Amino acid sequence: MSAVLFLLAFVSILTIVALGGMFSEKSGTVALSLEGCMTFGAFTAGMVMYALPSTVPAGISALIVILVAIVSAGLYSLLLAVACVTFKANQTLVGTALNILATALAVVLIKQITKTEALPVGNSRLSFMRFYEIFNVNFFGMQGVRFNWLILIALVLVPIIYVIIYKTRFGLRLSSCGENPSSADSLGINVNKTRYIGIIISGALAGFGGLFLITMNSEWEFANGATGFGYLALAVLIFGQWKPLYILLGALIFSGFKTLSVFYSSINFLEKLGISSYFYLALPYVVCLIVLIFTSKKNVGPKALGEPYDKGKR
Amino acid sequence: MNKVKSFFSSLIKKDSTKTVVTSLWCAMLGLILGFFILLIINPSNAAYGMTSVLGNYLIFSNPSDRLNYFGQTLAKTAPLIAMSLSILVSYKAGLFNLGASGQYSIAVLVICLLGAGANWPWYIVMVIAMIAAAIWSALTGLLKAFFNVNEVISGIMLNWIALYLVNGILSNAGESIWDGAHSESVAITSASNSFIPSIGLDKLFAGNSIVGLGMILILIVVIIIFILLKKTTVGYELKATGLNSDAARYAGISKVKSIVIATAVSGALAGLAASLSLQNGFTSWRLSSVPPEIGFQGISSAFLGGLHPIGIIFSSYFIMHITEGGSMITDLGFSPETASIMTSVIIYLSGFVFFIKEVMRKYEIKNELNMLSRNKENKV
């Protein structure tokens, strides 16, 4: 996979998942379970991919797999919604539990069903799932550019979600539940219901991102879950200040450094510097931390983020 | 008779009793769910699998094997207790220490360099490891206090930075520290100066040398943390900041000081966890692509223990007991991660503790009101 493709795939996944997390956080629930939802969606979709007979046409299979990822991760995030919205549980705690649970479930069941440690996702029979293979188009006269339609989806999602959040009734209500749930409630908005919807959308998009993440490799070992992508998306969400365009920008910066950590050895002058590869691996996180230092001072996050809504306190 | 009755009813009404009862419920439900998963995976072996998870060392018929594995479970509980205390202290100050894995990693680096590498005395290695982890953790606190950086996110970022830092330094550290063939750090053996001495405790556990002074140390630390949180001004200030930082500031408590102290102490405890698990030789640092899991395990036992230092001793033991038991069921066709499913279900359920307690309280009030009205009727 070339560096550009890697970068674009990375940006797309991070953007999609972080945008998902935005729905949850805008409505007032911490989206720590993004990692778990990604893992769970990727796991169920991967299993379906593994089990689908080769007679099913490629297009239909792809559709089924995507649907499975979205629906299963959406359902999985319901666990978060029930605990945190209805039962007012600690959001960080439940999010962490869901992250561990998704990984453990995936590992145990994959070992049981496929008898292997890693789930094969990219072997020849399933090549249709290698998304960057699908559109082998002549893109503006550039011969044989392999276009990953994931990138397209991410690019389309940004304006769509921008409109949903800022211009539709639903989006504004969603934000109001995260900013001031009491006054939202007093205006007749069902806070808990809105938060449920936010969490489910966030889970669904995370599952979608998770599916794309595992198709980047030929097989995926679930022992490490989504290898921290969910946490990265959360970081991108925060330093994107909960705004769709900034999230895209944040994902771009982060992915740039991440791509550098994979491809630095092919850049001549960086190779000559002779710095340890671990430095480049850590670089994206260091940059993220530094950006956070400069952007966190004025608190721009949803004001009621992390607080369960208690009607009695109104 | 009445005295006994009133003693019991006051015991039941106590908040701590409710916590214990709900925690036990969570543990039970988690185990039952785990059993169902075993049933789905392999029905014929499920019952035996569950027995091994619950029994752990008890499934051995040979008494010395039992003692040996019992000792091992106890020794592995010690670092988990330290980790849970680390989560607890920062939680009391209103912070969620998701960066415990990173603090643990930094301590591991110190232990490998000074312990396996330089063979320094164990207590010096332990103290330096704790200080290093405390400084690393205080970074989160400083970022929070001065730049308002969300501690959960900075903790996660620092986990990854620590991971790559430790991987990078250790994997180039030379033969006495790094075992390149197995890509893991060289374990500290009982012959080393840096090994936490057994002080004869190993003889109680069929010569299992990983049992030792560490177990006594951790109990002392539990008591220290208990006193710190309950009886000292610093502890009071931490808790006040955690409950309502604005009110605390109004009362003249420095938020910056509380946050930095809380993160530093919890970092030191995470460092202690590393020391207790590496300096008796049963763990080493493996080259991994994700931060160590123990930081997240600490969250589960801290919450299952009802966020109380004493409760944490029992919950940590319980979690380590089923984790160790889980590692024994691989030959039955189950993955050791089955235990991890159970623990995560337990953590998930412990999120409901607040709600369950609330329901219990409401039920009690209703009962009391009923009793009062009945008494009135009787009098009439």
XYZ file of C-alpha atoms in Angstrom:
694
model
C 0.000 0.000 0.000
C 1.483 3.300 -0.984
C 2.001 6.077 1.511
C -0.697 8.266 0.015
C -3.264 5.503 0.141
C -2.266 4.675 3.685
C -2.615 8.305 4.675
C -6.007 8.663 3.038
C -7.354 5.436 4.512
C -6.125 6.518 7.914
C -7.672 9.979 7.654
C -10.959 8.479 6.527
C -11.217 5.956 9.336
C -10.282 8.477 12.009
C -12.686 11.060 10.603
C -15.604 8.647 10.384
C -15.102 7.301 13.890
C -14.458 10.712 15.432
C -17.545 12.136 13.722
C -19.460 9.238 15.211
C -18.078 10.010 18.641
C -19.207 13.588 18.157
C -22.860 12.534 18.144
C -22.423 10.838 21.481
C -20.423 13.639 23.092
C -22.569 16.441 21.685
C -25.530 14.827 23.401
C -23.621 14.619 26.673
C -22.136 11.125 26.903
C -18.368 10.511 26.878
C -17.499 8.408 23.819
C -14.810 6.309 25.448
C -16.384 3.126 24.113
C -15.507 4.012 20.507
C -12.669 1.513 20.662
C -15.006 -1.240 21.826
C -17.631 -0.404 19.212
C -14.985 -0.458 16.473
C -13.737 -3.814 17.680
C -17.202 -5.259 17.979
C -18.371 -4.015 14.589
C -15.189 -5.210 12.933
C -15.477 -8.565 14.643
C -19.082 -9.305 13.686
C -18.625 -8.000 10.150
C -15.391 -9.963 9.830
C -17.117 -13.127 10.962
C -19.916 -12.628 8.430
C -17.291 -11.997 5.780
C -15.598 -15.211 6.812
C -18.845 -17.200 6.706
C -20.406 -15.808 3.517
C -20.392 -18.402 0.736
C -18.405 -17.401 -2.324
C -21.523 -17.733 -4.471
C -22.920 -14.499 -3.082
C -22.128 -11.694 -5.544
C -19.412 -9.296 -4.434
C -21.577 -6.189 -4.308
C -24.265 -7.809 -2.208
C -21.687 -9.311 0.136
C -20.091 -5.934 0.659
C -23.476 -4.425 1.440
C -24.326 -7.196 3.895
C -20.985 -6.878 5.639
C -21.265 -3.112 5.978
C -24.808 -3.393 7.300
C -23.710 -5.989 9.834
C -20.874 -3.749 11.050
C -23.176 -0.755 11.456
C -26.082 -2.576 13.065
C -24.047 -4.758 15.414
C -21.908 -1.880 16.688
C -25.021 0.251 17.073
C -26.613 -2.461 19.168
C -23.419 -2.892 21.155
C -23.397 0.797 22.013
C -26.901 0.343 23.409
C -25.160 -1.296 26.366
C -23.480 2.043 27.019
C -26.735 3.923 26.576
C -28.687 1.725 28.964
C -26.040 1.914 31.666
C -25.116 5.582 31.350
C -28.342 7.252 30.324
C -31.023 5.191 32.020
C -29.067 3.969 35.032
C -26.717 6.972 35.343
C -23.598 4.833 35.600
C -20.101 6.318 35.456
C -19.429 6.833 31.753
C -15.685 6.312 31.824
C -16.063 3.099 33.788
C -18.705 1.607 31.521
C -16.825 2.709 28.418
C -13.697 0.960 29.643
C -15.659 -2.187 30.465
C -17.168 -2.249 26.981
C -13.736 -1.842 25.412
C -12.339 -4.818 27.317
C -15.470 -6.878 26.715
C -15.433 -6.375 22.939
C -11.815 -7.460 22.660
C -12.271 -10.478 24.926
C -15.442 -11.591 23.134
C -13.794 -11.262 19.732
C -10.704 -13.214 20.753
C -12.627 -16.017 22.434
C -15.192 -16.476 19.686
C -12.729 -16.202 16.806
C -10.502 -18.823 18.375
C -13.532 -21.013 18.835
C -14.974 -20.632 15.355
C -11.993 -20.237 13.042
C -9.465 -22.163 15.176
C -6.917 -19.463 14.432
C -5.600 -16.522 16.415
C -6.222 -14.033 13.640
C -9.299 -13.578 11.531
C -8.429 -13.750 7.840
C -10.063 -10.795 6.116
C -8.159 -10.357 2.927
C -7.637 -13.742 1.312
C -8.374 -14.149 -2.358
C -11.930 -15.377 -1.969
C -12.764 -12.265 -0.006
C -10.797 -9.874 -2.164
C -13.926 -7.839 -2.769
C -13.608 -6.620 0.768
C -10.279 -5.004 0.104
C -11.900 -1.711 -0.441
C -9.059 -0.008 -2.131
C -9.218 -2.625 -4.872
C -12.783 -1.868 -5.835
C -12.548 1.320 -7.822
C -9.632 0.876 -10.113
C -10.572 4.021 -11.964
C -8.983 6.442 -14.328
C -9.115 9.384 -12.029
C -8.765 12.628 -13.975
C -6.629 10.922 -16.537
C -4.254 9.450 -13.956
C -3.878 5.880 -15.087
C -4.745 3.090 -12.707
C -5.273 5.150 -9.582
C -6.810 2.835 -7.049
C -9.457 4.833 -5.367
C -10.626 3.835 -1.960
C -14.319 4.632 -1.709
C -13.928 4.847 2.032
C -12.258 8.178 1.371
C -15.245 9.260 -0.615
C -17.576 8.294 2.218
C -15.522 10.202 4.764
C -15.398 13.281 2.543
C -19.143 13.170 1.962
C -19.866 12.549 5.636
C -18.149 15.733 6.781
C -20.549 18.188 5.049
C -23.564 15.947 5.694
C -22.828 15.763 9.388
C -22.034 19.466 9.456
C -25.508 20.164 8.104
C -27.127 17.662 10.465
C -25.466 19.134 13.529
C -25.819 22.827 12.767
C -28.789 23.147 10.448
C -31.358 20.519 11.354
C -33.784 20.404 14.204
C -32.383 17.065 15.343
C -28.798 18.326 15.432
C -29.608 21.429 17.406
C -31.661 19.433 19.875
C -28.796 16.967 20.201
C -26.378 19.775 21.038
C -28.795 21.322 23.493
C -28.947 18.042 25.433
C -25.187 18.155 25.859
C -25.032 21.849 26.684
C -27.915 22.322 29.044
C -30.140 19.288 29.424
C -32.394 20.954 31.989
C -33.455 23.747 29.701
C -33.688 21.327 26.780
C -36.040 19.240 28.877
C -38.086 22.250 29.886
C -38.602 23.005 26.196
C -40.108 19.582 25.664
C -37.087 17.733 24.304
C -36.754 14.166 25.549
C -33.162 14.322 26.809
C -32.687 10.624 27.439
C -34.137 9.631 24.086
C -31.920 12.121 22.276
C -28.874 10.798 24.126
C -29.808 7.240 23.180
C -29.946 8.244 19.527
C -26.615 10.057 19.783
C -24.923 7.051 21.348
C -26.356 4.624 18.799
C -25.234 6.772 15.847
C -21.787 7.001 17.401
C -21.612 3.227 17.823
C -22.794 2.595 14.278
C -20.212 4.901 12.715
C -17.491 3.420 14.921
C -18.438 -0.066 13.748
C -18.273 1.129 10.163
C -14.794 2.555 10.785
C -13.740 -0.646 12.516
C -14.709 -2.705 9.492
C -12.551 -0.539 7.251
C -9.693 -0.712 9.686
C -9.457 -4.493 9.582
C -9.714 -4.618 5.802
C -6.464 -2.653 5.641
C -4.681 -5.864 6.615
C -4.933 -9.347 5.188
C -5.783 -10.697 8.606
C -6.621 -9.128 11.907
C -5.566 -10.246 15.358
C -8.226 -9.113 17.787
C -6.052 -9.585 20.866
C -5.266 -5.882 20.583
C -8.806 -4.859 19.685
C -8.770 -2.002 17.221
C -5.147 -1.254 18.261
C -6.136 1.931 19.995
C -7.836 3.540 17.005
C -10.929 4.305 19.040
C -8.840 6.220 21.553
C -7.121 8.073 18.752
C -10.478 9.019 17.290
C -11.507 10.319 20.697
C -8.351 12.420 20.838
C -9.037 13.721 17.320
C -12.566 14.563 18.405
C -11.319 16.557 21.374
C -8.621 18.431 19.557
C -11.049 18.941 16.719
C -13.059 20.811 19.356
C -16.234 18.863 18.568
C -16.529 20.555 15.154
C -16.756 18.482 11.938
C -14.282 20.545 9.898
C -11.698 20.731 12.672
C -12.091 16.995 13.179
C -11.174 16.426 9.543
C -8.181 18.721 9.982
C -7.152 16.975 13.197
C -7.426 13.571 11.577
C -5.272 14.823 8.708
C -2.507 16.080 11.009
C -2.539 12.947 13.102
C -2.608 10.622 10.108
C 0.260 12.530 8.539
C 2.516 11.750 11.475
C 1.215 8.211 11.686
C 2.006 7.678 8.005
C 5.442 9.122 8.605
C 6.069 6.483 11.271
C 5.410 3.754 8.725
C 7.159 5.249 5.712
C 9.946 7.365 7.212
C 12.583 4.858 6.166
C 11.786 5.460 2.512
C 12.381 9.197 2.881
C 16.055 9.702 2.253
C 17.066 12.445 4.629
C 15.006 11.092 7.519
C 16.597 7.705 7.075
C 20.024 9.360 7.207
C 19.244 11.015 10.545
C 19.290 7.566 12.074
C 16.659 8.252 14.715
C 15.001 5.201 16.261
C 11.777 4.047 14.616
C 10.118 4.275 18.029
C 10.565 8.026 17.947
C 8.430 8.225 14.826
C 5.890 5.845 16.339
C 5.504 8.074 19.385
C 5.506 11.311 17.386
C 1.767 11.437 16.523
C 0.862 11.120 20.187
C 3.364 13.773 21.233
C 2.018 16.152 18.589
C -1.521 15.396 19.698
C -0.625 16.182 23.296
C 1.032 19.461 22.318
C -1.956 20.504 20.221
C -4.214 19.654 23.170
C -2.167 21.927 25.415
C -2.831 24.861 23.109
C -6.465 24.119 22.403
C -7.799 23.020 25.793
C -7.377 26.278 27.658
C -10.776 27.620 26.784
C -13.243 24.902 27.430
C -15.247 24.484 24.231
C -16.634 21.016 24.883
C -20.289 20.305 25.578
C -20.957 21.730 29.049
C -22.911 18.775 30.405
C -20.494 16.206 29.003
C -20.138 13.259 31.345
C -23.052 14.160 33.562
C -26.073 11.896 33.593
C -29.265 13.913 33.340
C -31.145 13.970 36.595
C -34.643 15.348 36.245
C -34.833 15.988 39.961
C -32.038 18.559 39.742
C -33.903 20.770 37.312
C -32.505 -10.437 71.228
C -33.699 -6.992 70.308
C -30.160 -5.732 70.546
C -28.953 -8.315 68.048
C -31.823 -7.457 65.755
C -31.131 -3.748 65.892
C -27.439 -4.420 65.331
C -28.238 -6.333 62.167
C -30.730 -3.810 60.901
C -28.245 -1.007 61.432
C -25.610 -3.105 59.656
C -27.909 -3.569 56.686
C -28.639 0.132 56.583
C -24.950 0.961 56.491
C -23.691 2.260 53.174
C -20.661 -0.032 53.168
C -22.840 -3.108 53.610
C -24.881 -2.076 50.607
C -21.694 -1.693 48.612
C -20.527 -5.151 49.592
C -23.875 -6.706 48.751
C -24.131 -5.017 45.365
C -20.514 -5.852 44.518
C -21.170 -9.496 45.327
C -24.225 -9.378 43.089
C -22.163 -7.960 40.239
C -19.538 -10.664 40.683
C -22.199 -13.374 40.721
C -23.925 -12.086 37.598
C -20.600 -11.794 35.809
C -19.726 -15.378 36.642
C -23.135 -16.652 35.556
C -22.791 -14.864 32.229
C -19.305 -16.297 31.849
C -20.710 -19.745 32.447
C -23.257 -19.219 29.680
C -20.477 -18.260 27.306
C -18.578 -21.421 28.230
C -21.788 -23.384 27.631
C -22.172 -21.893 24.179
C -18.559 -22.557 23.240
C -18.218 -26.091 24.505
C -21.204 -27.514 26.423
C -19.582 -30.777 27.432
C -16.621 -29.121 29.134
C -18.393 -26.039 30.453
C -19.032 -27.326 33.963
C -15.456 -28.458 34.397
C -14.204 -25.215 32.847
C -16.207 -23.174 35.308
C -14.909 -25.277 38.185
C -11.336 -24.551 37.145
C -11.996 -20.841 36.784
C -13.590 -20.682 40.210
C -11.340 -23.244 41.814
C -8.030 -22.038 40.372
C -5.413 -23.762 42.566
C -8.042 -25.912 44.284
C -8.353 -28.186 41.256
C -4.916 -29.651 41.979
C -5.046 -32.756 44.105
C -1.465 -32.461 45.304
C -1.350 -30.155 48.359
C 2.040 -28.676 47.479
C 0.777 -27.792 43.988
C -2.184 -26.144 45.593
C -0.018 -24.105 47.910
C 2.323 -23.213 45.090
C -0.447 -21.880 42.869
C -2.223 -20.258 45.796
C 0.992 -18.390 46.499
C 1.251 -17.410 42.860
C -2.281 -16.025 42.840
C -1.575 -14.074 46.018
C 1.679 -12.685 44.653
C -0.021 -11.599 41.443
C -2.777 -9.963 43.475
C -0.280 -7.569 45.073
C 0.437 -5.509 41.907
C -3.257 -5.450 41.067
C -4.024 -4.012 44.496
C -1.413 -1.311 43.902
C -2.931 -0.563 40.513
C -6.441 -0.343 41.945
C -5.238 2.016 44.657
C -3.738 4.134 41.911
C -7.131 4.371 40.206
C -8.799 4.974 43.572
C -6.636 7.897 44.683
C -7.084 9.832 41.468
C -10.783 8.996 41.364
C -11.231 10.465 44.822
C -9.751 13.691 43.496
C -12.233 13.658 40.630
C -9.790 12.358 38.038
C -9.976 9.161 36.041
C -6.523 7.633 35.775
C -6.596 5.963 32.374
C -2.875 6.665 32.122
C -1.972 4.006 34.689
C -0.633 1.739 31.956
C 1.849 4.403 30.889
C 2.990 5.041 34.450
C 3.451 1.311 34.868
C 5.522 1.197 31.672
C 7.832 3.985 32.827
C 8.410 2.149 36.112
C 9.152 -1.009 34.130
C 11.826 0.887 32.214
C 13.504 1.983 35.444
C 13.288 -1.500 36.941
C 14.806 -3.132 33.868
C 17.657 -0.643 33.615
C 18.516 -0.437 37.311
C 17.404 -3.932 38.329
C 18.258 -6.363 35.573
C 20.911 -4.043 34.142
C 22.729 -2.504 37.099
C 21.696 -4.952 39.824
C 20.896 -2.256 42.389
C 19.315 -3.170 45.740
C 15.614 -3.899 45.421
C 14.319 -1.120 47.658
C 16.286 1.562 45.810
C 15.024 0.258 42.460
C 11.485 0.215 43.830
C 11.639 3.763 45.145
C 13.187 5.178 41.968
C 10.630 3.337 39.841
C 7.846 4.823 41.944
C 9.310 8.312 41.683
C 9.691 8.022 37.914
C 6.105 6.844 37.534
C 4.928 9.615 39.859
C 6.652 12.267 37.753
C 5.204 10.802 34.560
C 1.760 10.803 36.108
C 2.143 14.308 37.513
C 2.524 15.441 33.894
C -1.145 14.589 33.443
C -1.936 16.536 36.589
C 0.072 19.573 35.521
C -1.512 19.548 32.069
C -4.911 19.381 33.720
C -4.189 22.062 36.287
C -2.492 24.604 34.033
C -3.797 23.905 30.549
C -7.147 22.293 31.325
C -6.231 19.240 29.243
C -8.731 16.426 29.805
C -6.906 13.881 31.965
C -8.452 10.881 30.249
C -7.136 11.916 26.848
C -3.713 13.034 28.041
C -3.467 9.792 30.023
C -4.171 7.762 26.907
C -1.665 9.749 24.844
C 0.979 9.344 27.550
C 0.273 5.595 27.603
C 1.303 5.327 23.977
C 4.266 7.640 24.323
C 5.478 5.609 27.315
C 4.934 2.376 25.408
C 7.127 3.442 22.498
C 9.680 5.041 24.772
C 10.069 1.861 26.809
C 10.033 -0.406 23.743
C 12.611 1.803 22.044
C 15.025 2.001 24.947
C 14.739 -1.575 26.172
C 14.997 -3.249 22.785
C 18.351 -1.526 22.244
C 19.568 -1.949 25.797
C 22.016 -4.800 25.450
C 22.033 -8.424 26.457
C 21.873 -8.139 30.224
C 18.585 -6.272 29.946
C 16.965 -7.367 26.701
C 16.454 -10.911 25.470
C 16.311 -10.268 21.746
C 15.410 -13.831 20.779
C 12.171 -13.789 22.753
C 11.734 -10.008 22.396
C 11.194 -9.546 26.098
C 13.183 -8.091 28.956
C 15.435 -10.341 31.013
C 13.558 -11.419 34.129
C 15.004 -10.570 37.525
C 16.042 -13.801 39.221
C 16.062 -14.597 42.912
C 19.866 -14.403 42.899
C 19.744 -10.726 41.961
C 20.060 -7.854 44.421
C 16.969 -6.337 42.878
C 14.803 -9.306 43.741
C 12.283 -8.572 46.481
C 13.348 -10.971 49.252
C 11.099 -13.831 50.253
C 11.919 -13.445 53.959
C 10.924 -17.072 54.437
C 7.371 -16.619 53.191
C 8.164 -18.881 50.248
C 8.395 -21.825 52.629
C 4.737 -21.380 53.502
C 3.867 -21.749 49.832
C 5.778 -24.879 48.875
C 8.918 -22.937 48.054
C 7.313 -20.561 45.568
C 9.868 -17.768 45.621
C 7.652 -15.124 44.053
C 5.770 -14.897 47.321
C 7.634 -12.572 49.598
C 7.991 -9.234 51.251
C 5.926 -7.621 48.499
C 2.737 -9.059 49.953
C 3.389 -7.477 53.332
C 4.440 -4.215 51.704
C 1.211 -3.931 49.772
C -0.884 -4.436 52.899
C 1.047 -1.636 54.581
C 0.465 0.566 51.531
C -3.265 -0.174 51.666
C -3.328 1.001 55.265
C -1.294 4.101 54.412
C -3.688 5.021 51.599
C -6.650 4.338 53.864
C -5.250 6.711 56.480
C -4.230 9.248 53.842
C -7.741 9.441 52.469
C -9.618 9.194 55.762
C -7.544 10.964 58.368
C -5.228 13.515 56.811
C -5.705 17.060 55.603
C -4.235 16.180 52.227
C -6.746 13.379 51.801
C -9.573 15.645 52.811
C -8.459 18.257 50.316
C -8.257 15.657 47.558
C -11.759 14.444 48.239
C -13.124 17.967 48.521
C -11.627 18.841 45.135
C -13.092 15.663 43.713
C -16.569 16.316 45.023
C -16.802 19.964 44.033
C -13.692 21.765 42.927
C -15.350 25.182 43.032
C -16.538 24.711 46.593
C -13.106 23.395 47.538
C -11.460 26.483 46.091
C -13.879 28.656 48.000
C -12.780 26.887 51.166
C -9.181 27.790 50.396
C -8.050 24.463 48.970
C -5.644 24.789 46.082
C -6.996 22.879 43.113
C -3.583 22.741 41.448
C -1.985 21.265 44.547
C -4.723 18.667 45.008
C -4.622 17.558 41.383
C -0.841 17.324 41.217
C -0.628 15.431 44.513
C -3.395 13.035 43.503
C -1.823 12.256 40.132
C 1.655 11.907 41.613
C 0.486 9.535 44.332
C -1.496 7.448 41.894
C 1.509 7.362 39.564
C 3.716 6.165 42.409
C 1.212 3.405 43.113
C 1.200 2.340 39.466
C 5.002 2.274 39.697
C 4.731 0.097 42.785
C 2.548 -2.271 40.789
C 5.316 -2.599 38.201
C 7.871 -3.174 40.903
C 5.762 -5.850 42.611
C 5.241 -7.712 39.371
C 8.740 -7.460 37.877
C 10.964 -7.568 40.921
C 9.915 -11.058 41.874
C 10.714 -12.487 38.526
C 7.405 -13.755 37.240
C 6.781 -11.023 34.698
C 8.961 -9.340 32.158
C 8.313 -6.620 29.617
C 7.181 -8.021 26.280
C 7.435 -6.073 23.063
C 3.807 -5.197 22.457
C 1.896 -2.935 20.145
C -0.567 -1.804 22.801
C -0.096 -0.456 26.342
C -0.091 -3.082 29.121
C -3.483 -4.365 30.168
C -2.948 -4.123 33.911
C -3.905 -0.437 33.925
C -7.388 -1.356 32.828
C -7.599 -4.340 35.179
C -6.968 -1.913 38.027
C -10.105 -0.020 37.076
C -12.189 -3.164 37.425
C -10.951 -4.124 40.851
C -11.088 -0.547 42.123
C -14.752 -0.256 41.248
C -15.664 -3.790 42.232
C -14.033 -3.085 45.588
C -16.536 -0.294 46.084
C -13.783 2.339 45.787
C -12.560 1.506 49.263
C -8.962 0.484 50.095
C -10.038 -2.536 52.129
C -12.641 -3.621 49.588
C -9.958 -3.439 46.924
C -7.925 -6.174 48.639
C -10.798 -8.613 48.225
C -11.880 -7.531 44.762
C -8.296 -7.686 43.474
C -7.897 -11.149 44.883
C -11.174 -12.222 43.321
C -10.246 -10.871 39.881
C -6.783 -12.396 40.010
C -8.299 -15.667 41.209
C -10.574 -15.996 38.194
C -7.921 -14.644 35.808
C -5.440 -17.274 37.004
C -8.196 -19.876 36.898
C -8.981 -18.731 33.379
C -5.415 -19.384 32.302
C -5.873 -23.011 33.321
C -8.731 -23.793 30.980
C -6.825 -23.602 27.731
C -6.513 -27.403 27.510
C -10.288 -27.694 27.748
C -10.668 -25.829 24.480
C -11.417 -22.443 26.043
C -9.428 -19.265 25.656
C -7.963 -17.716 28.789
C -9.706 -14.509 27.677
C -12.952 -16.060 28.926
C -11.985 -14.781 32.358
C -11.517 -11.368 30.826
C -15.095 -11.519 29.528
C -16.260 -12.245 33.045
C -14.270 -9.404 34.579
C -15.441 -6.915 31.976
C -19.056 -7.908 32.586
C -18.412 -7.402 36.282
C -16.980 -3.918 35.698
C -19.908 -3.096 33.471
C -22.352 -4.194 36.133
C -20.498 -2.334 38.881
C -21.520 0.796 36.996
C -25.033 0.070 38.216
C -23.987 0.041 41.892
C -25.089 3.616 42.425
C -28.493 2.883 40.990
C -28.969 -0.349 42.947
C -27.995 1.390 46.178
C -30.498 4.109 45.425
C -33.231 1.507 44.903
C -32.289 -0.207 48.162
C -32.499 3.112 49.991
C -35.909 3.879 48.554
C -37.129 0.421 49.525
C -35.890 0.952 53.060
C -37.606 4.293 53.421
C -40.826 2.762 52.159
C -40.507 -0.083 54.654
C -39.906 2.286 57.505
C -42.883 4.406 56.584
C -45.020 1.281 56.417
C -43.819 0.210 59.822
C -44.502 3.618 61.299
C -48.034 3.678 59.960
C -48.641 0.135 61.202
C -47.423 1.068 64.668
C -49.802 3.992 64.687
C -52.731 1.775 63.750
C -51.846 -0.690 66.494
C -51.839 2.064 69.063
C -55.222 3.294 67.927
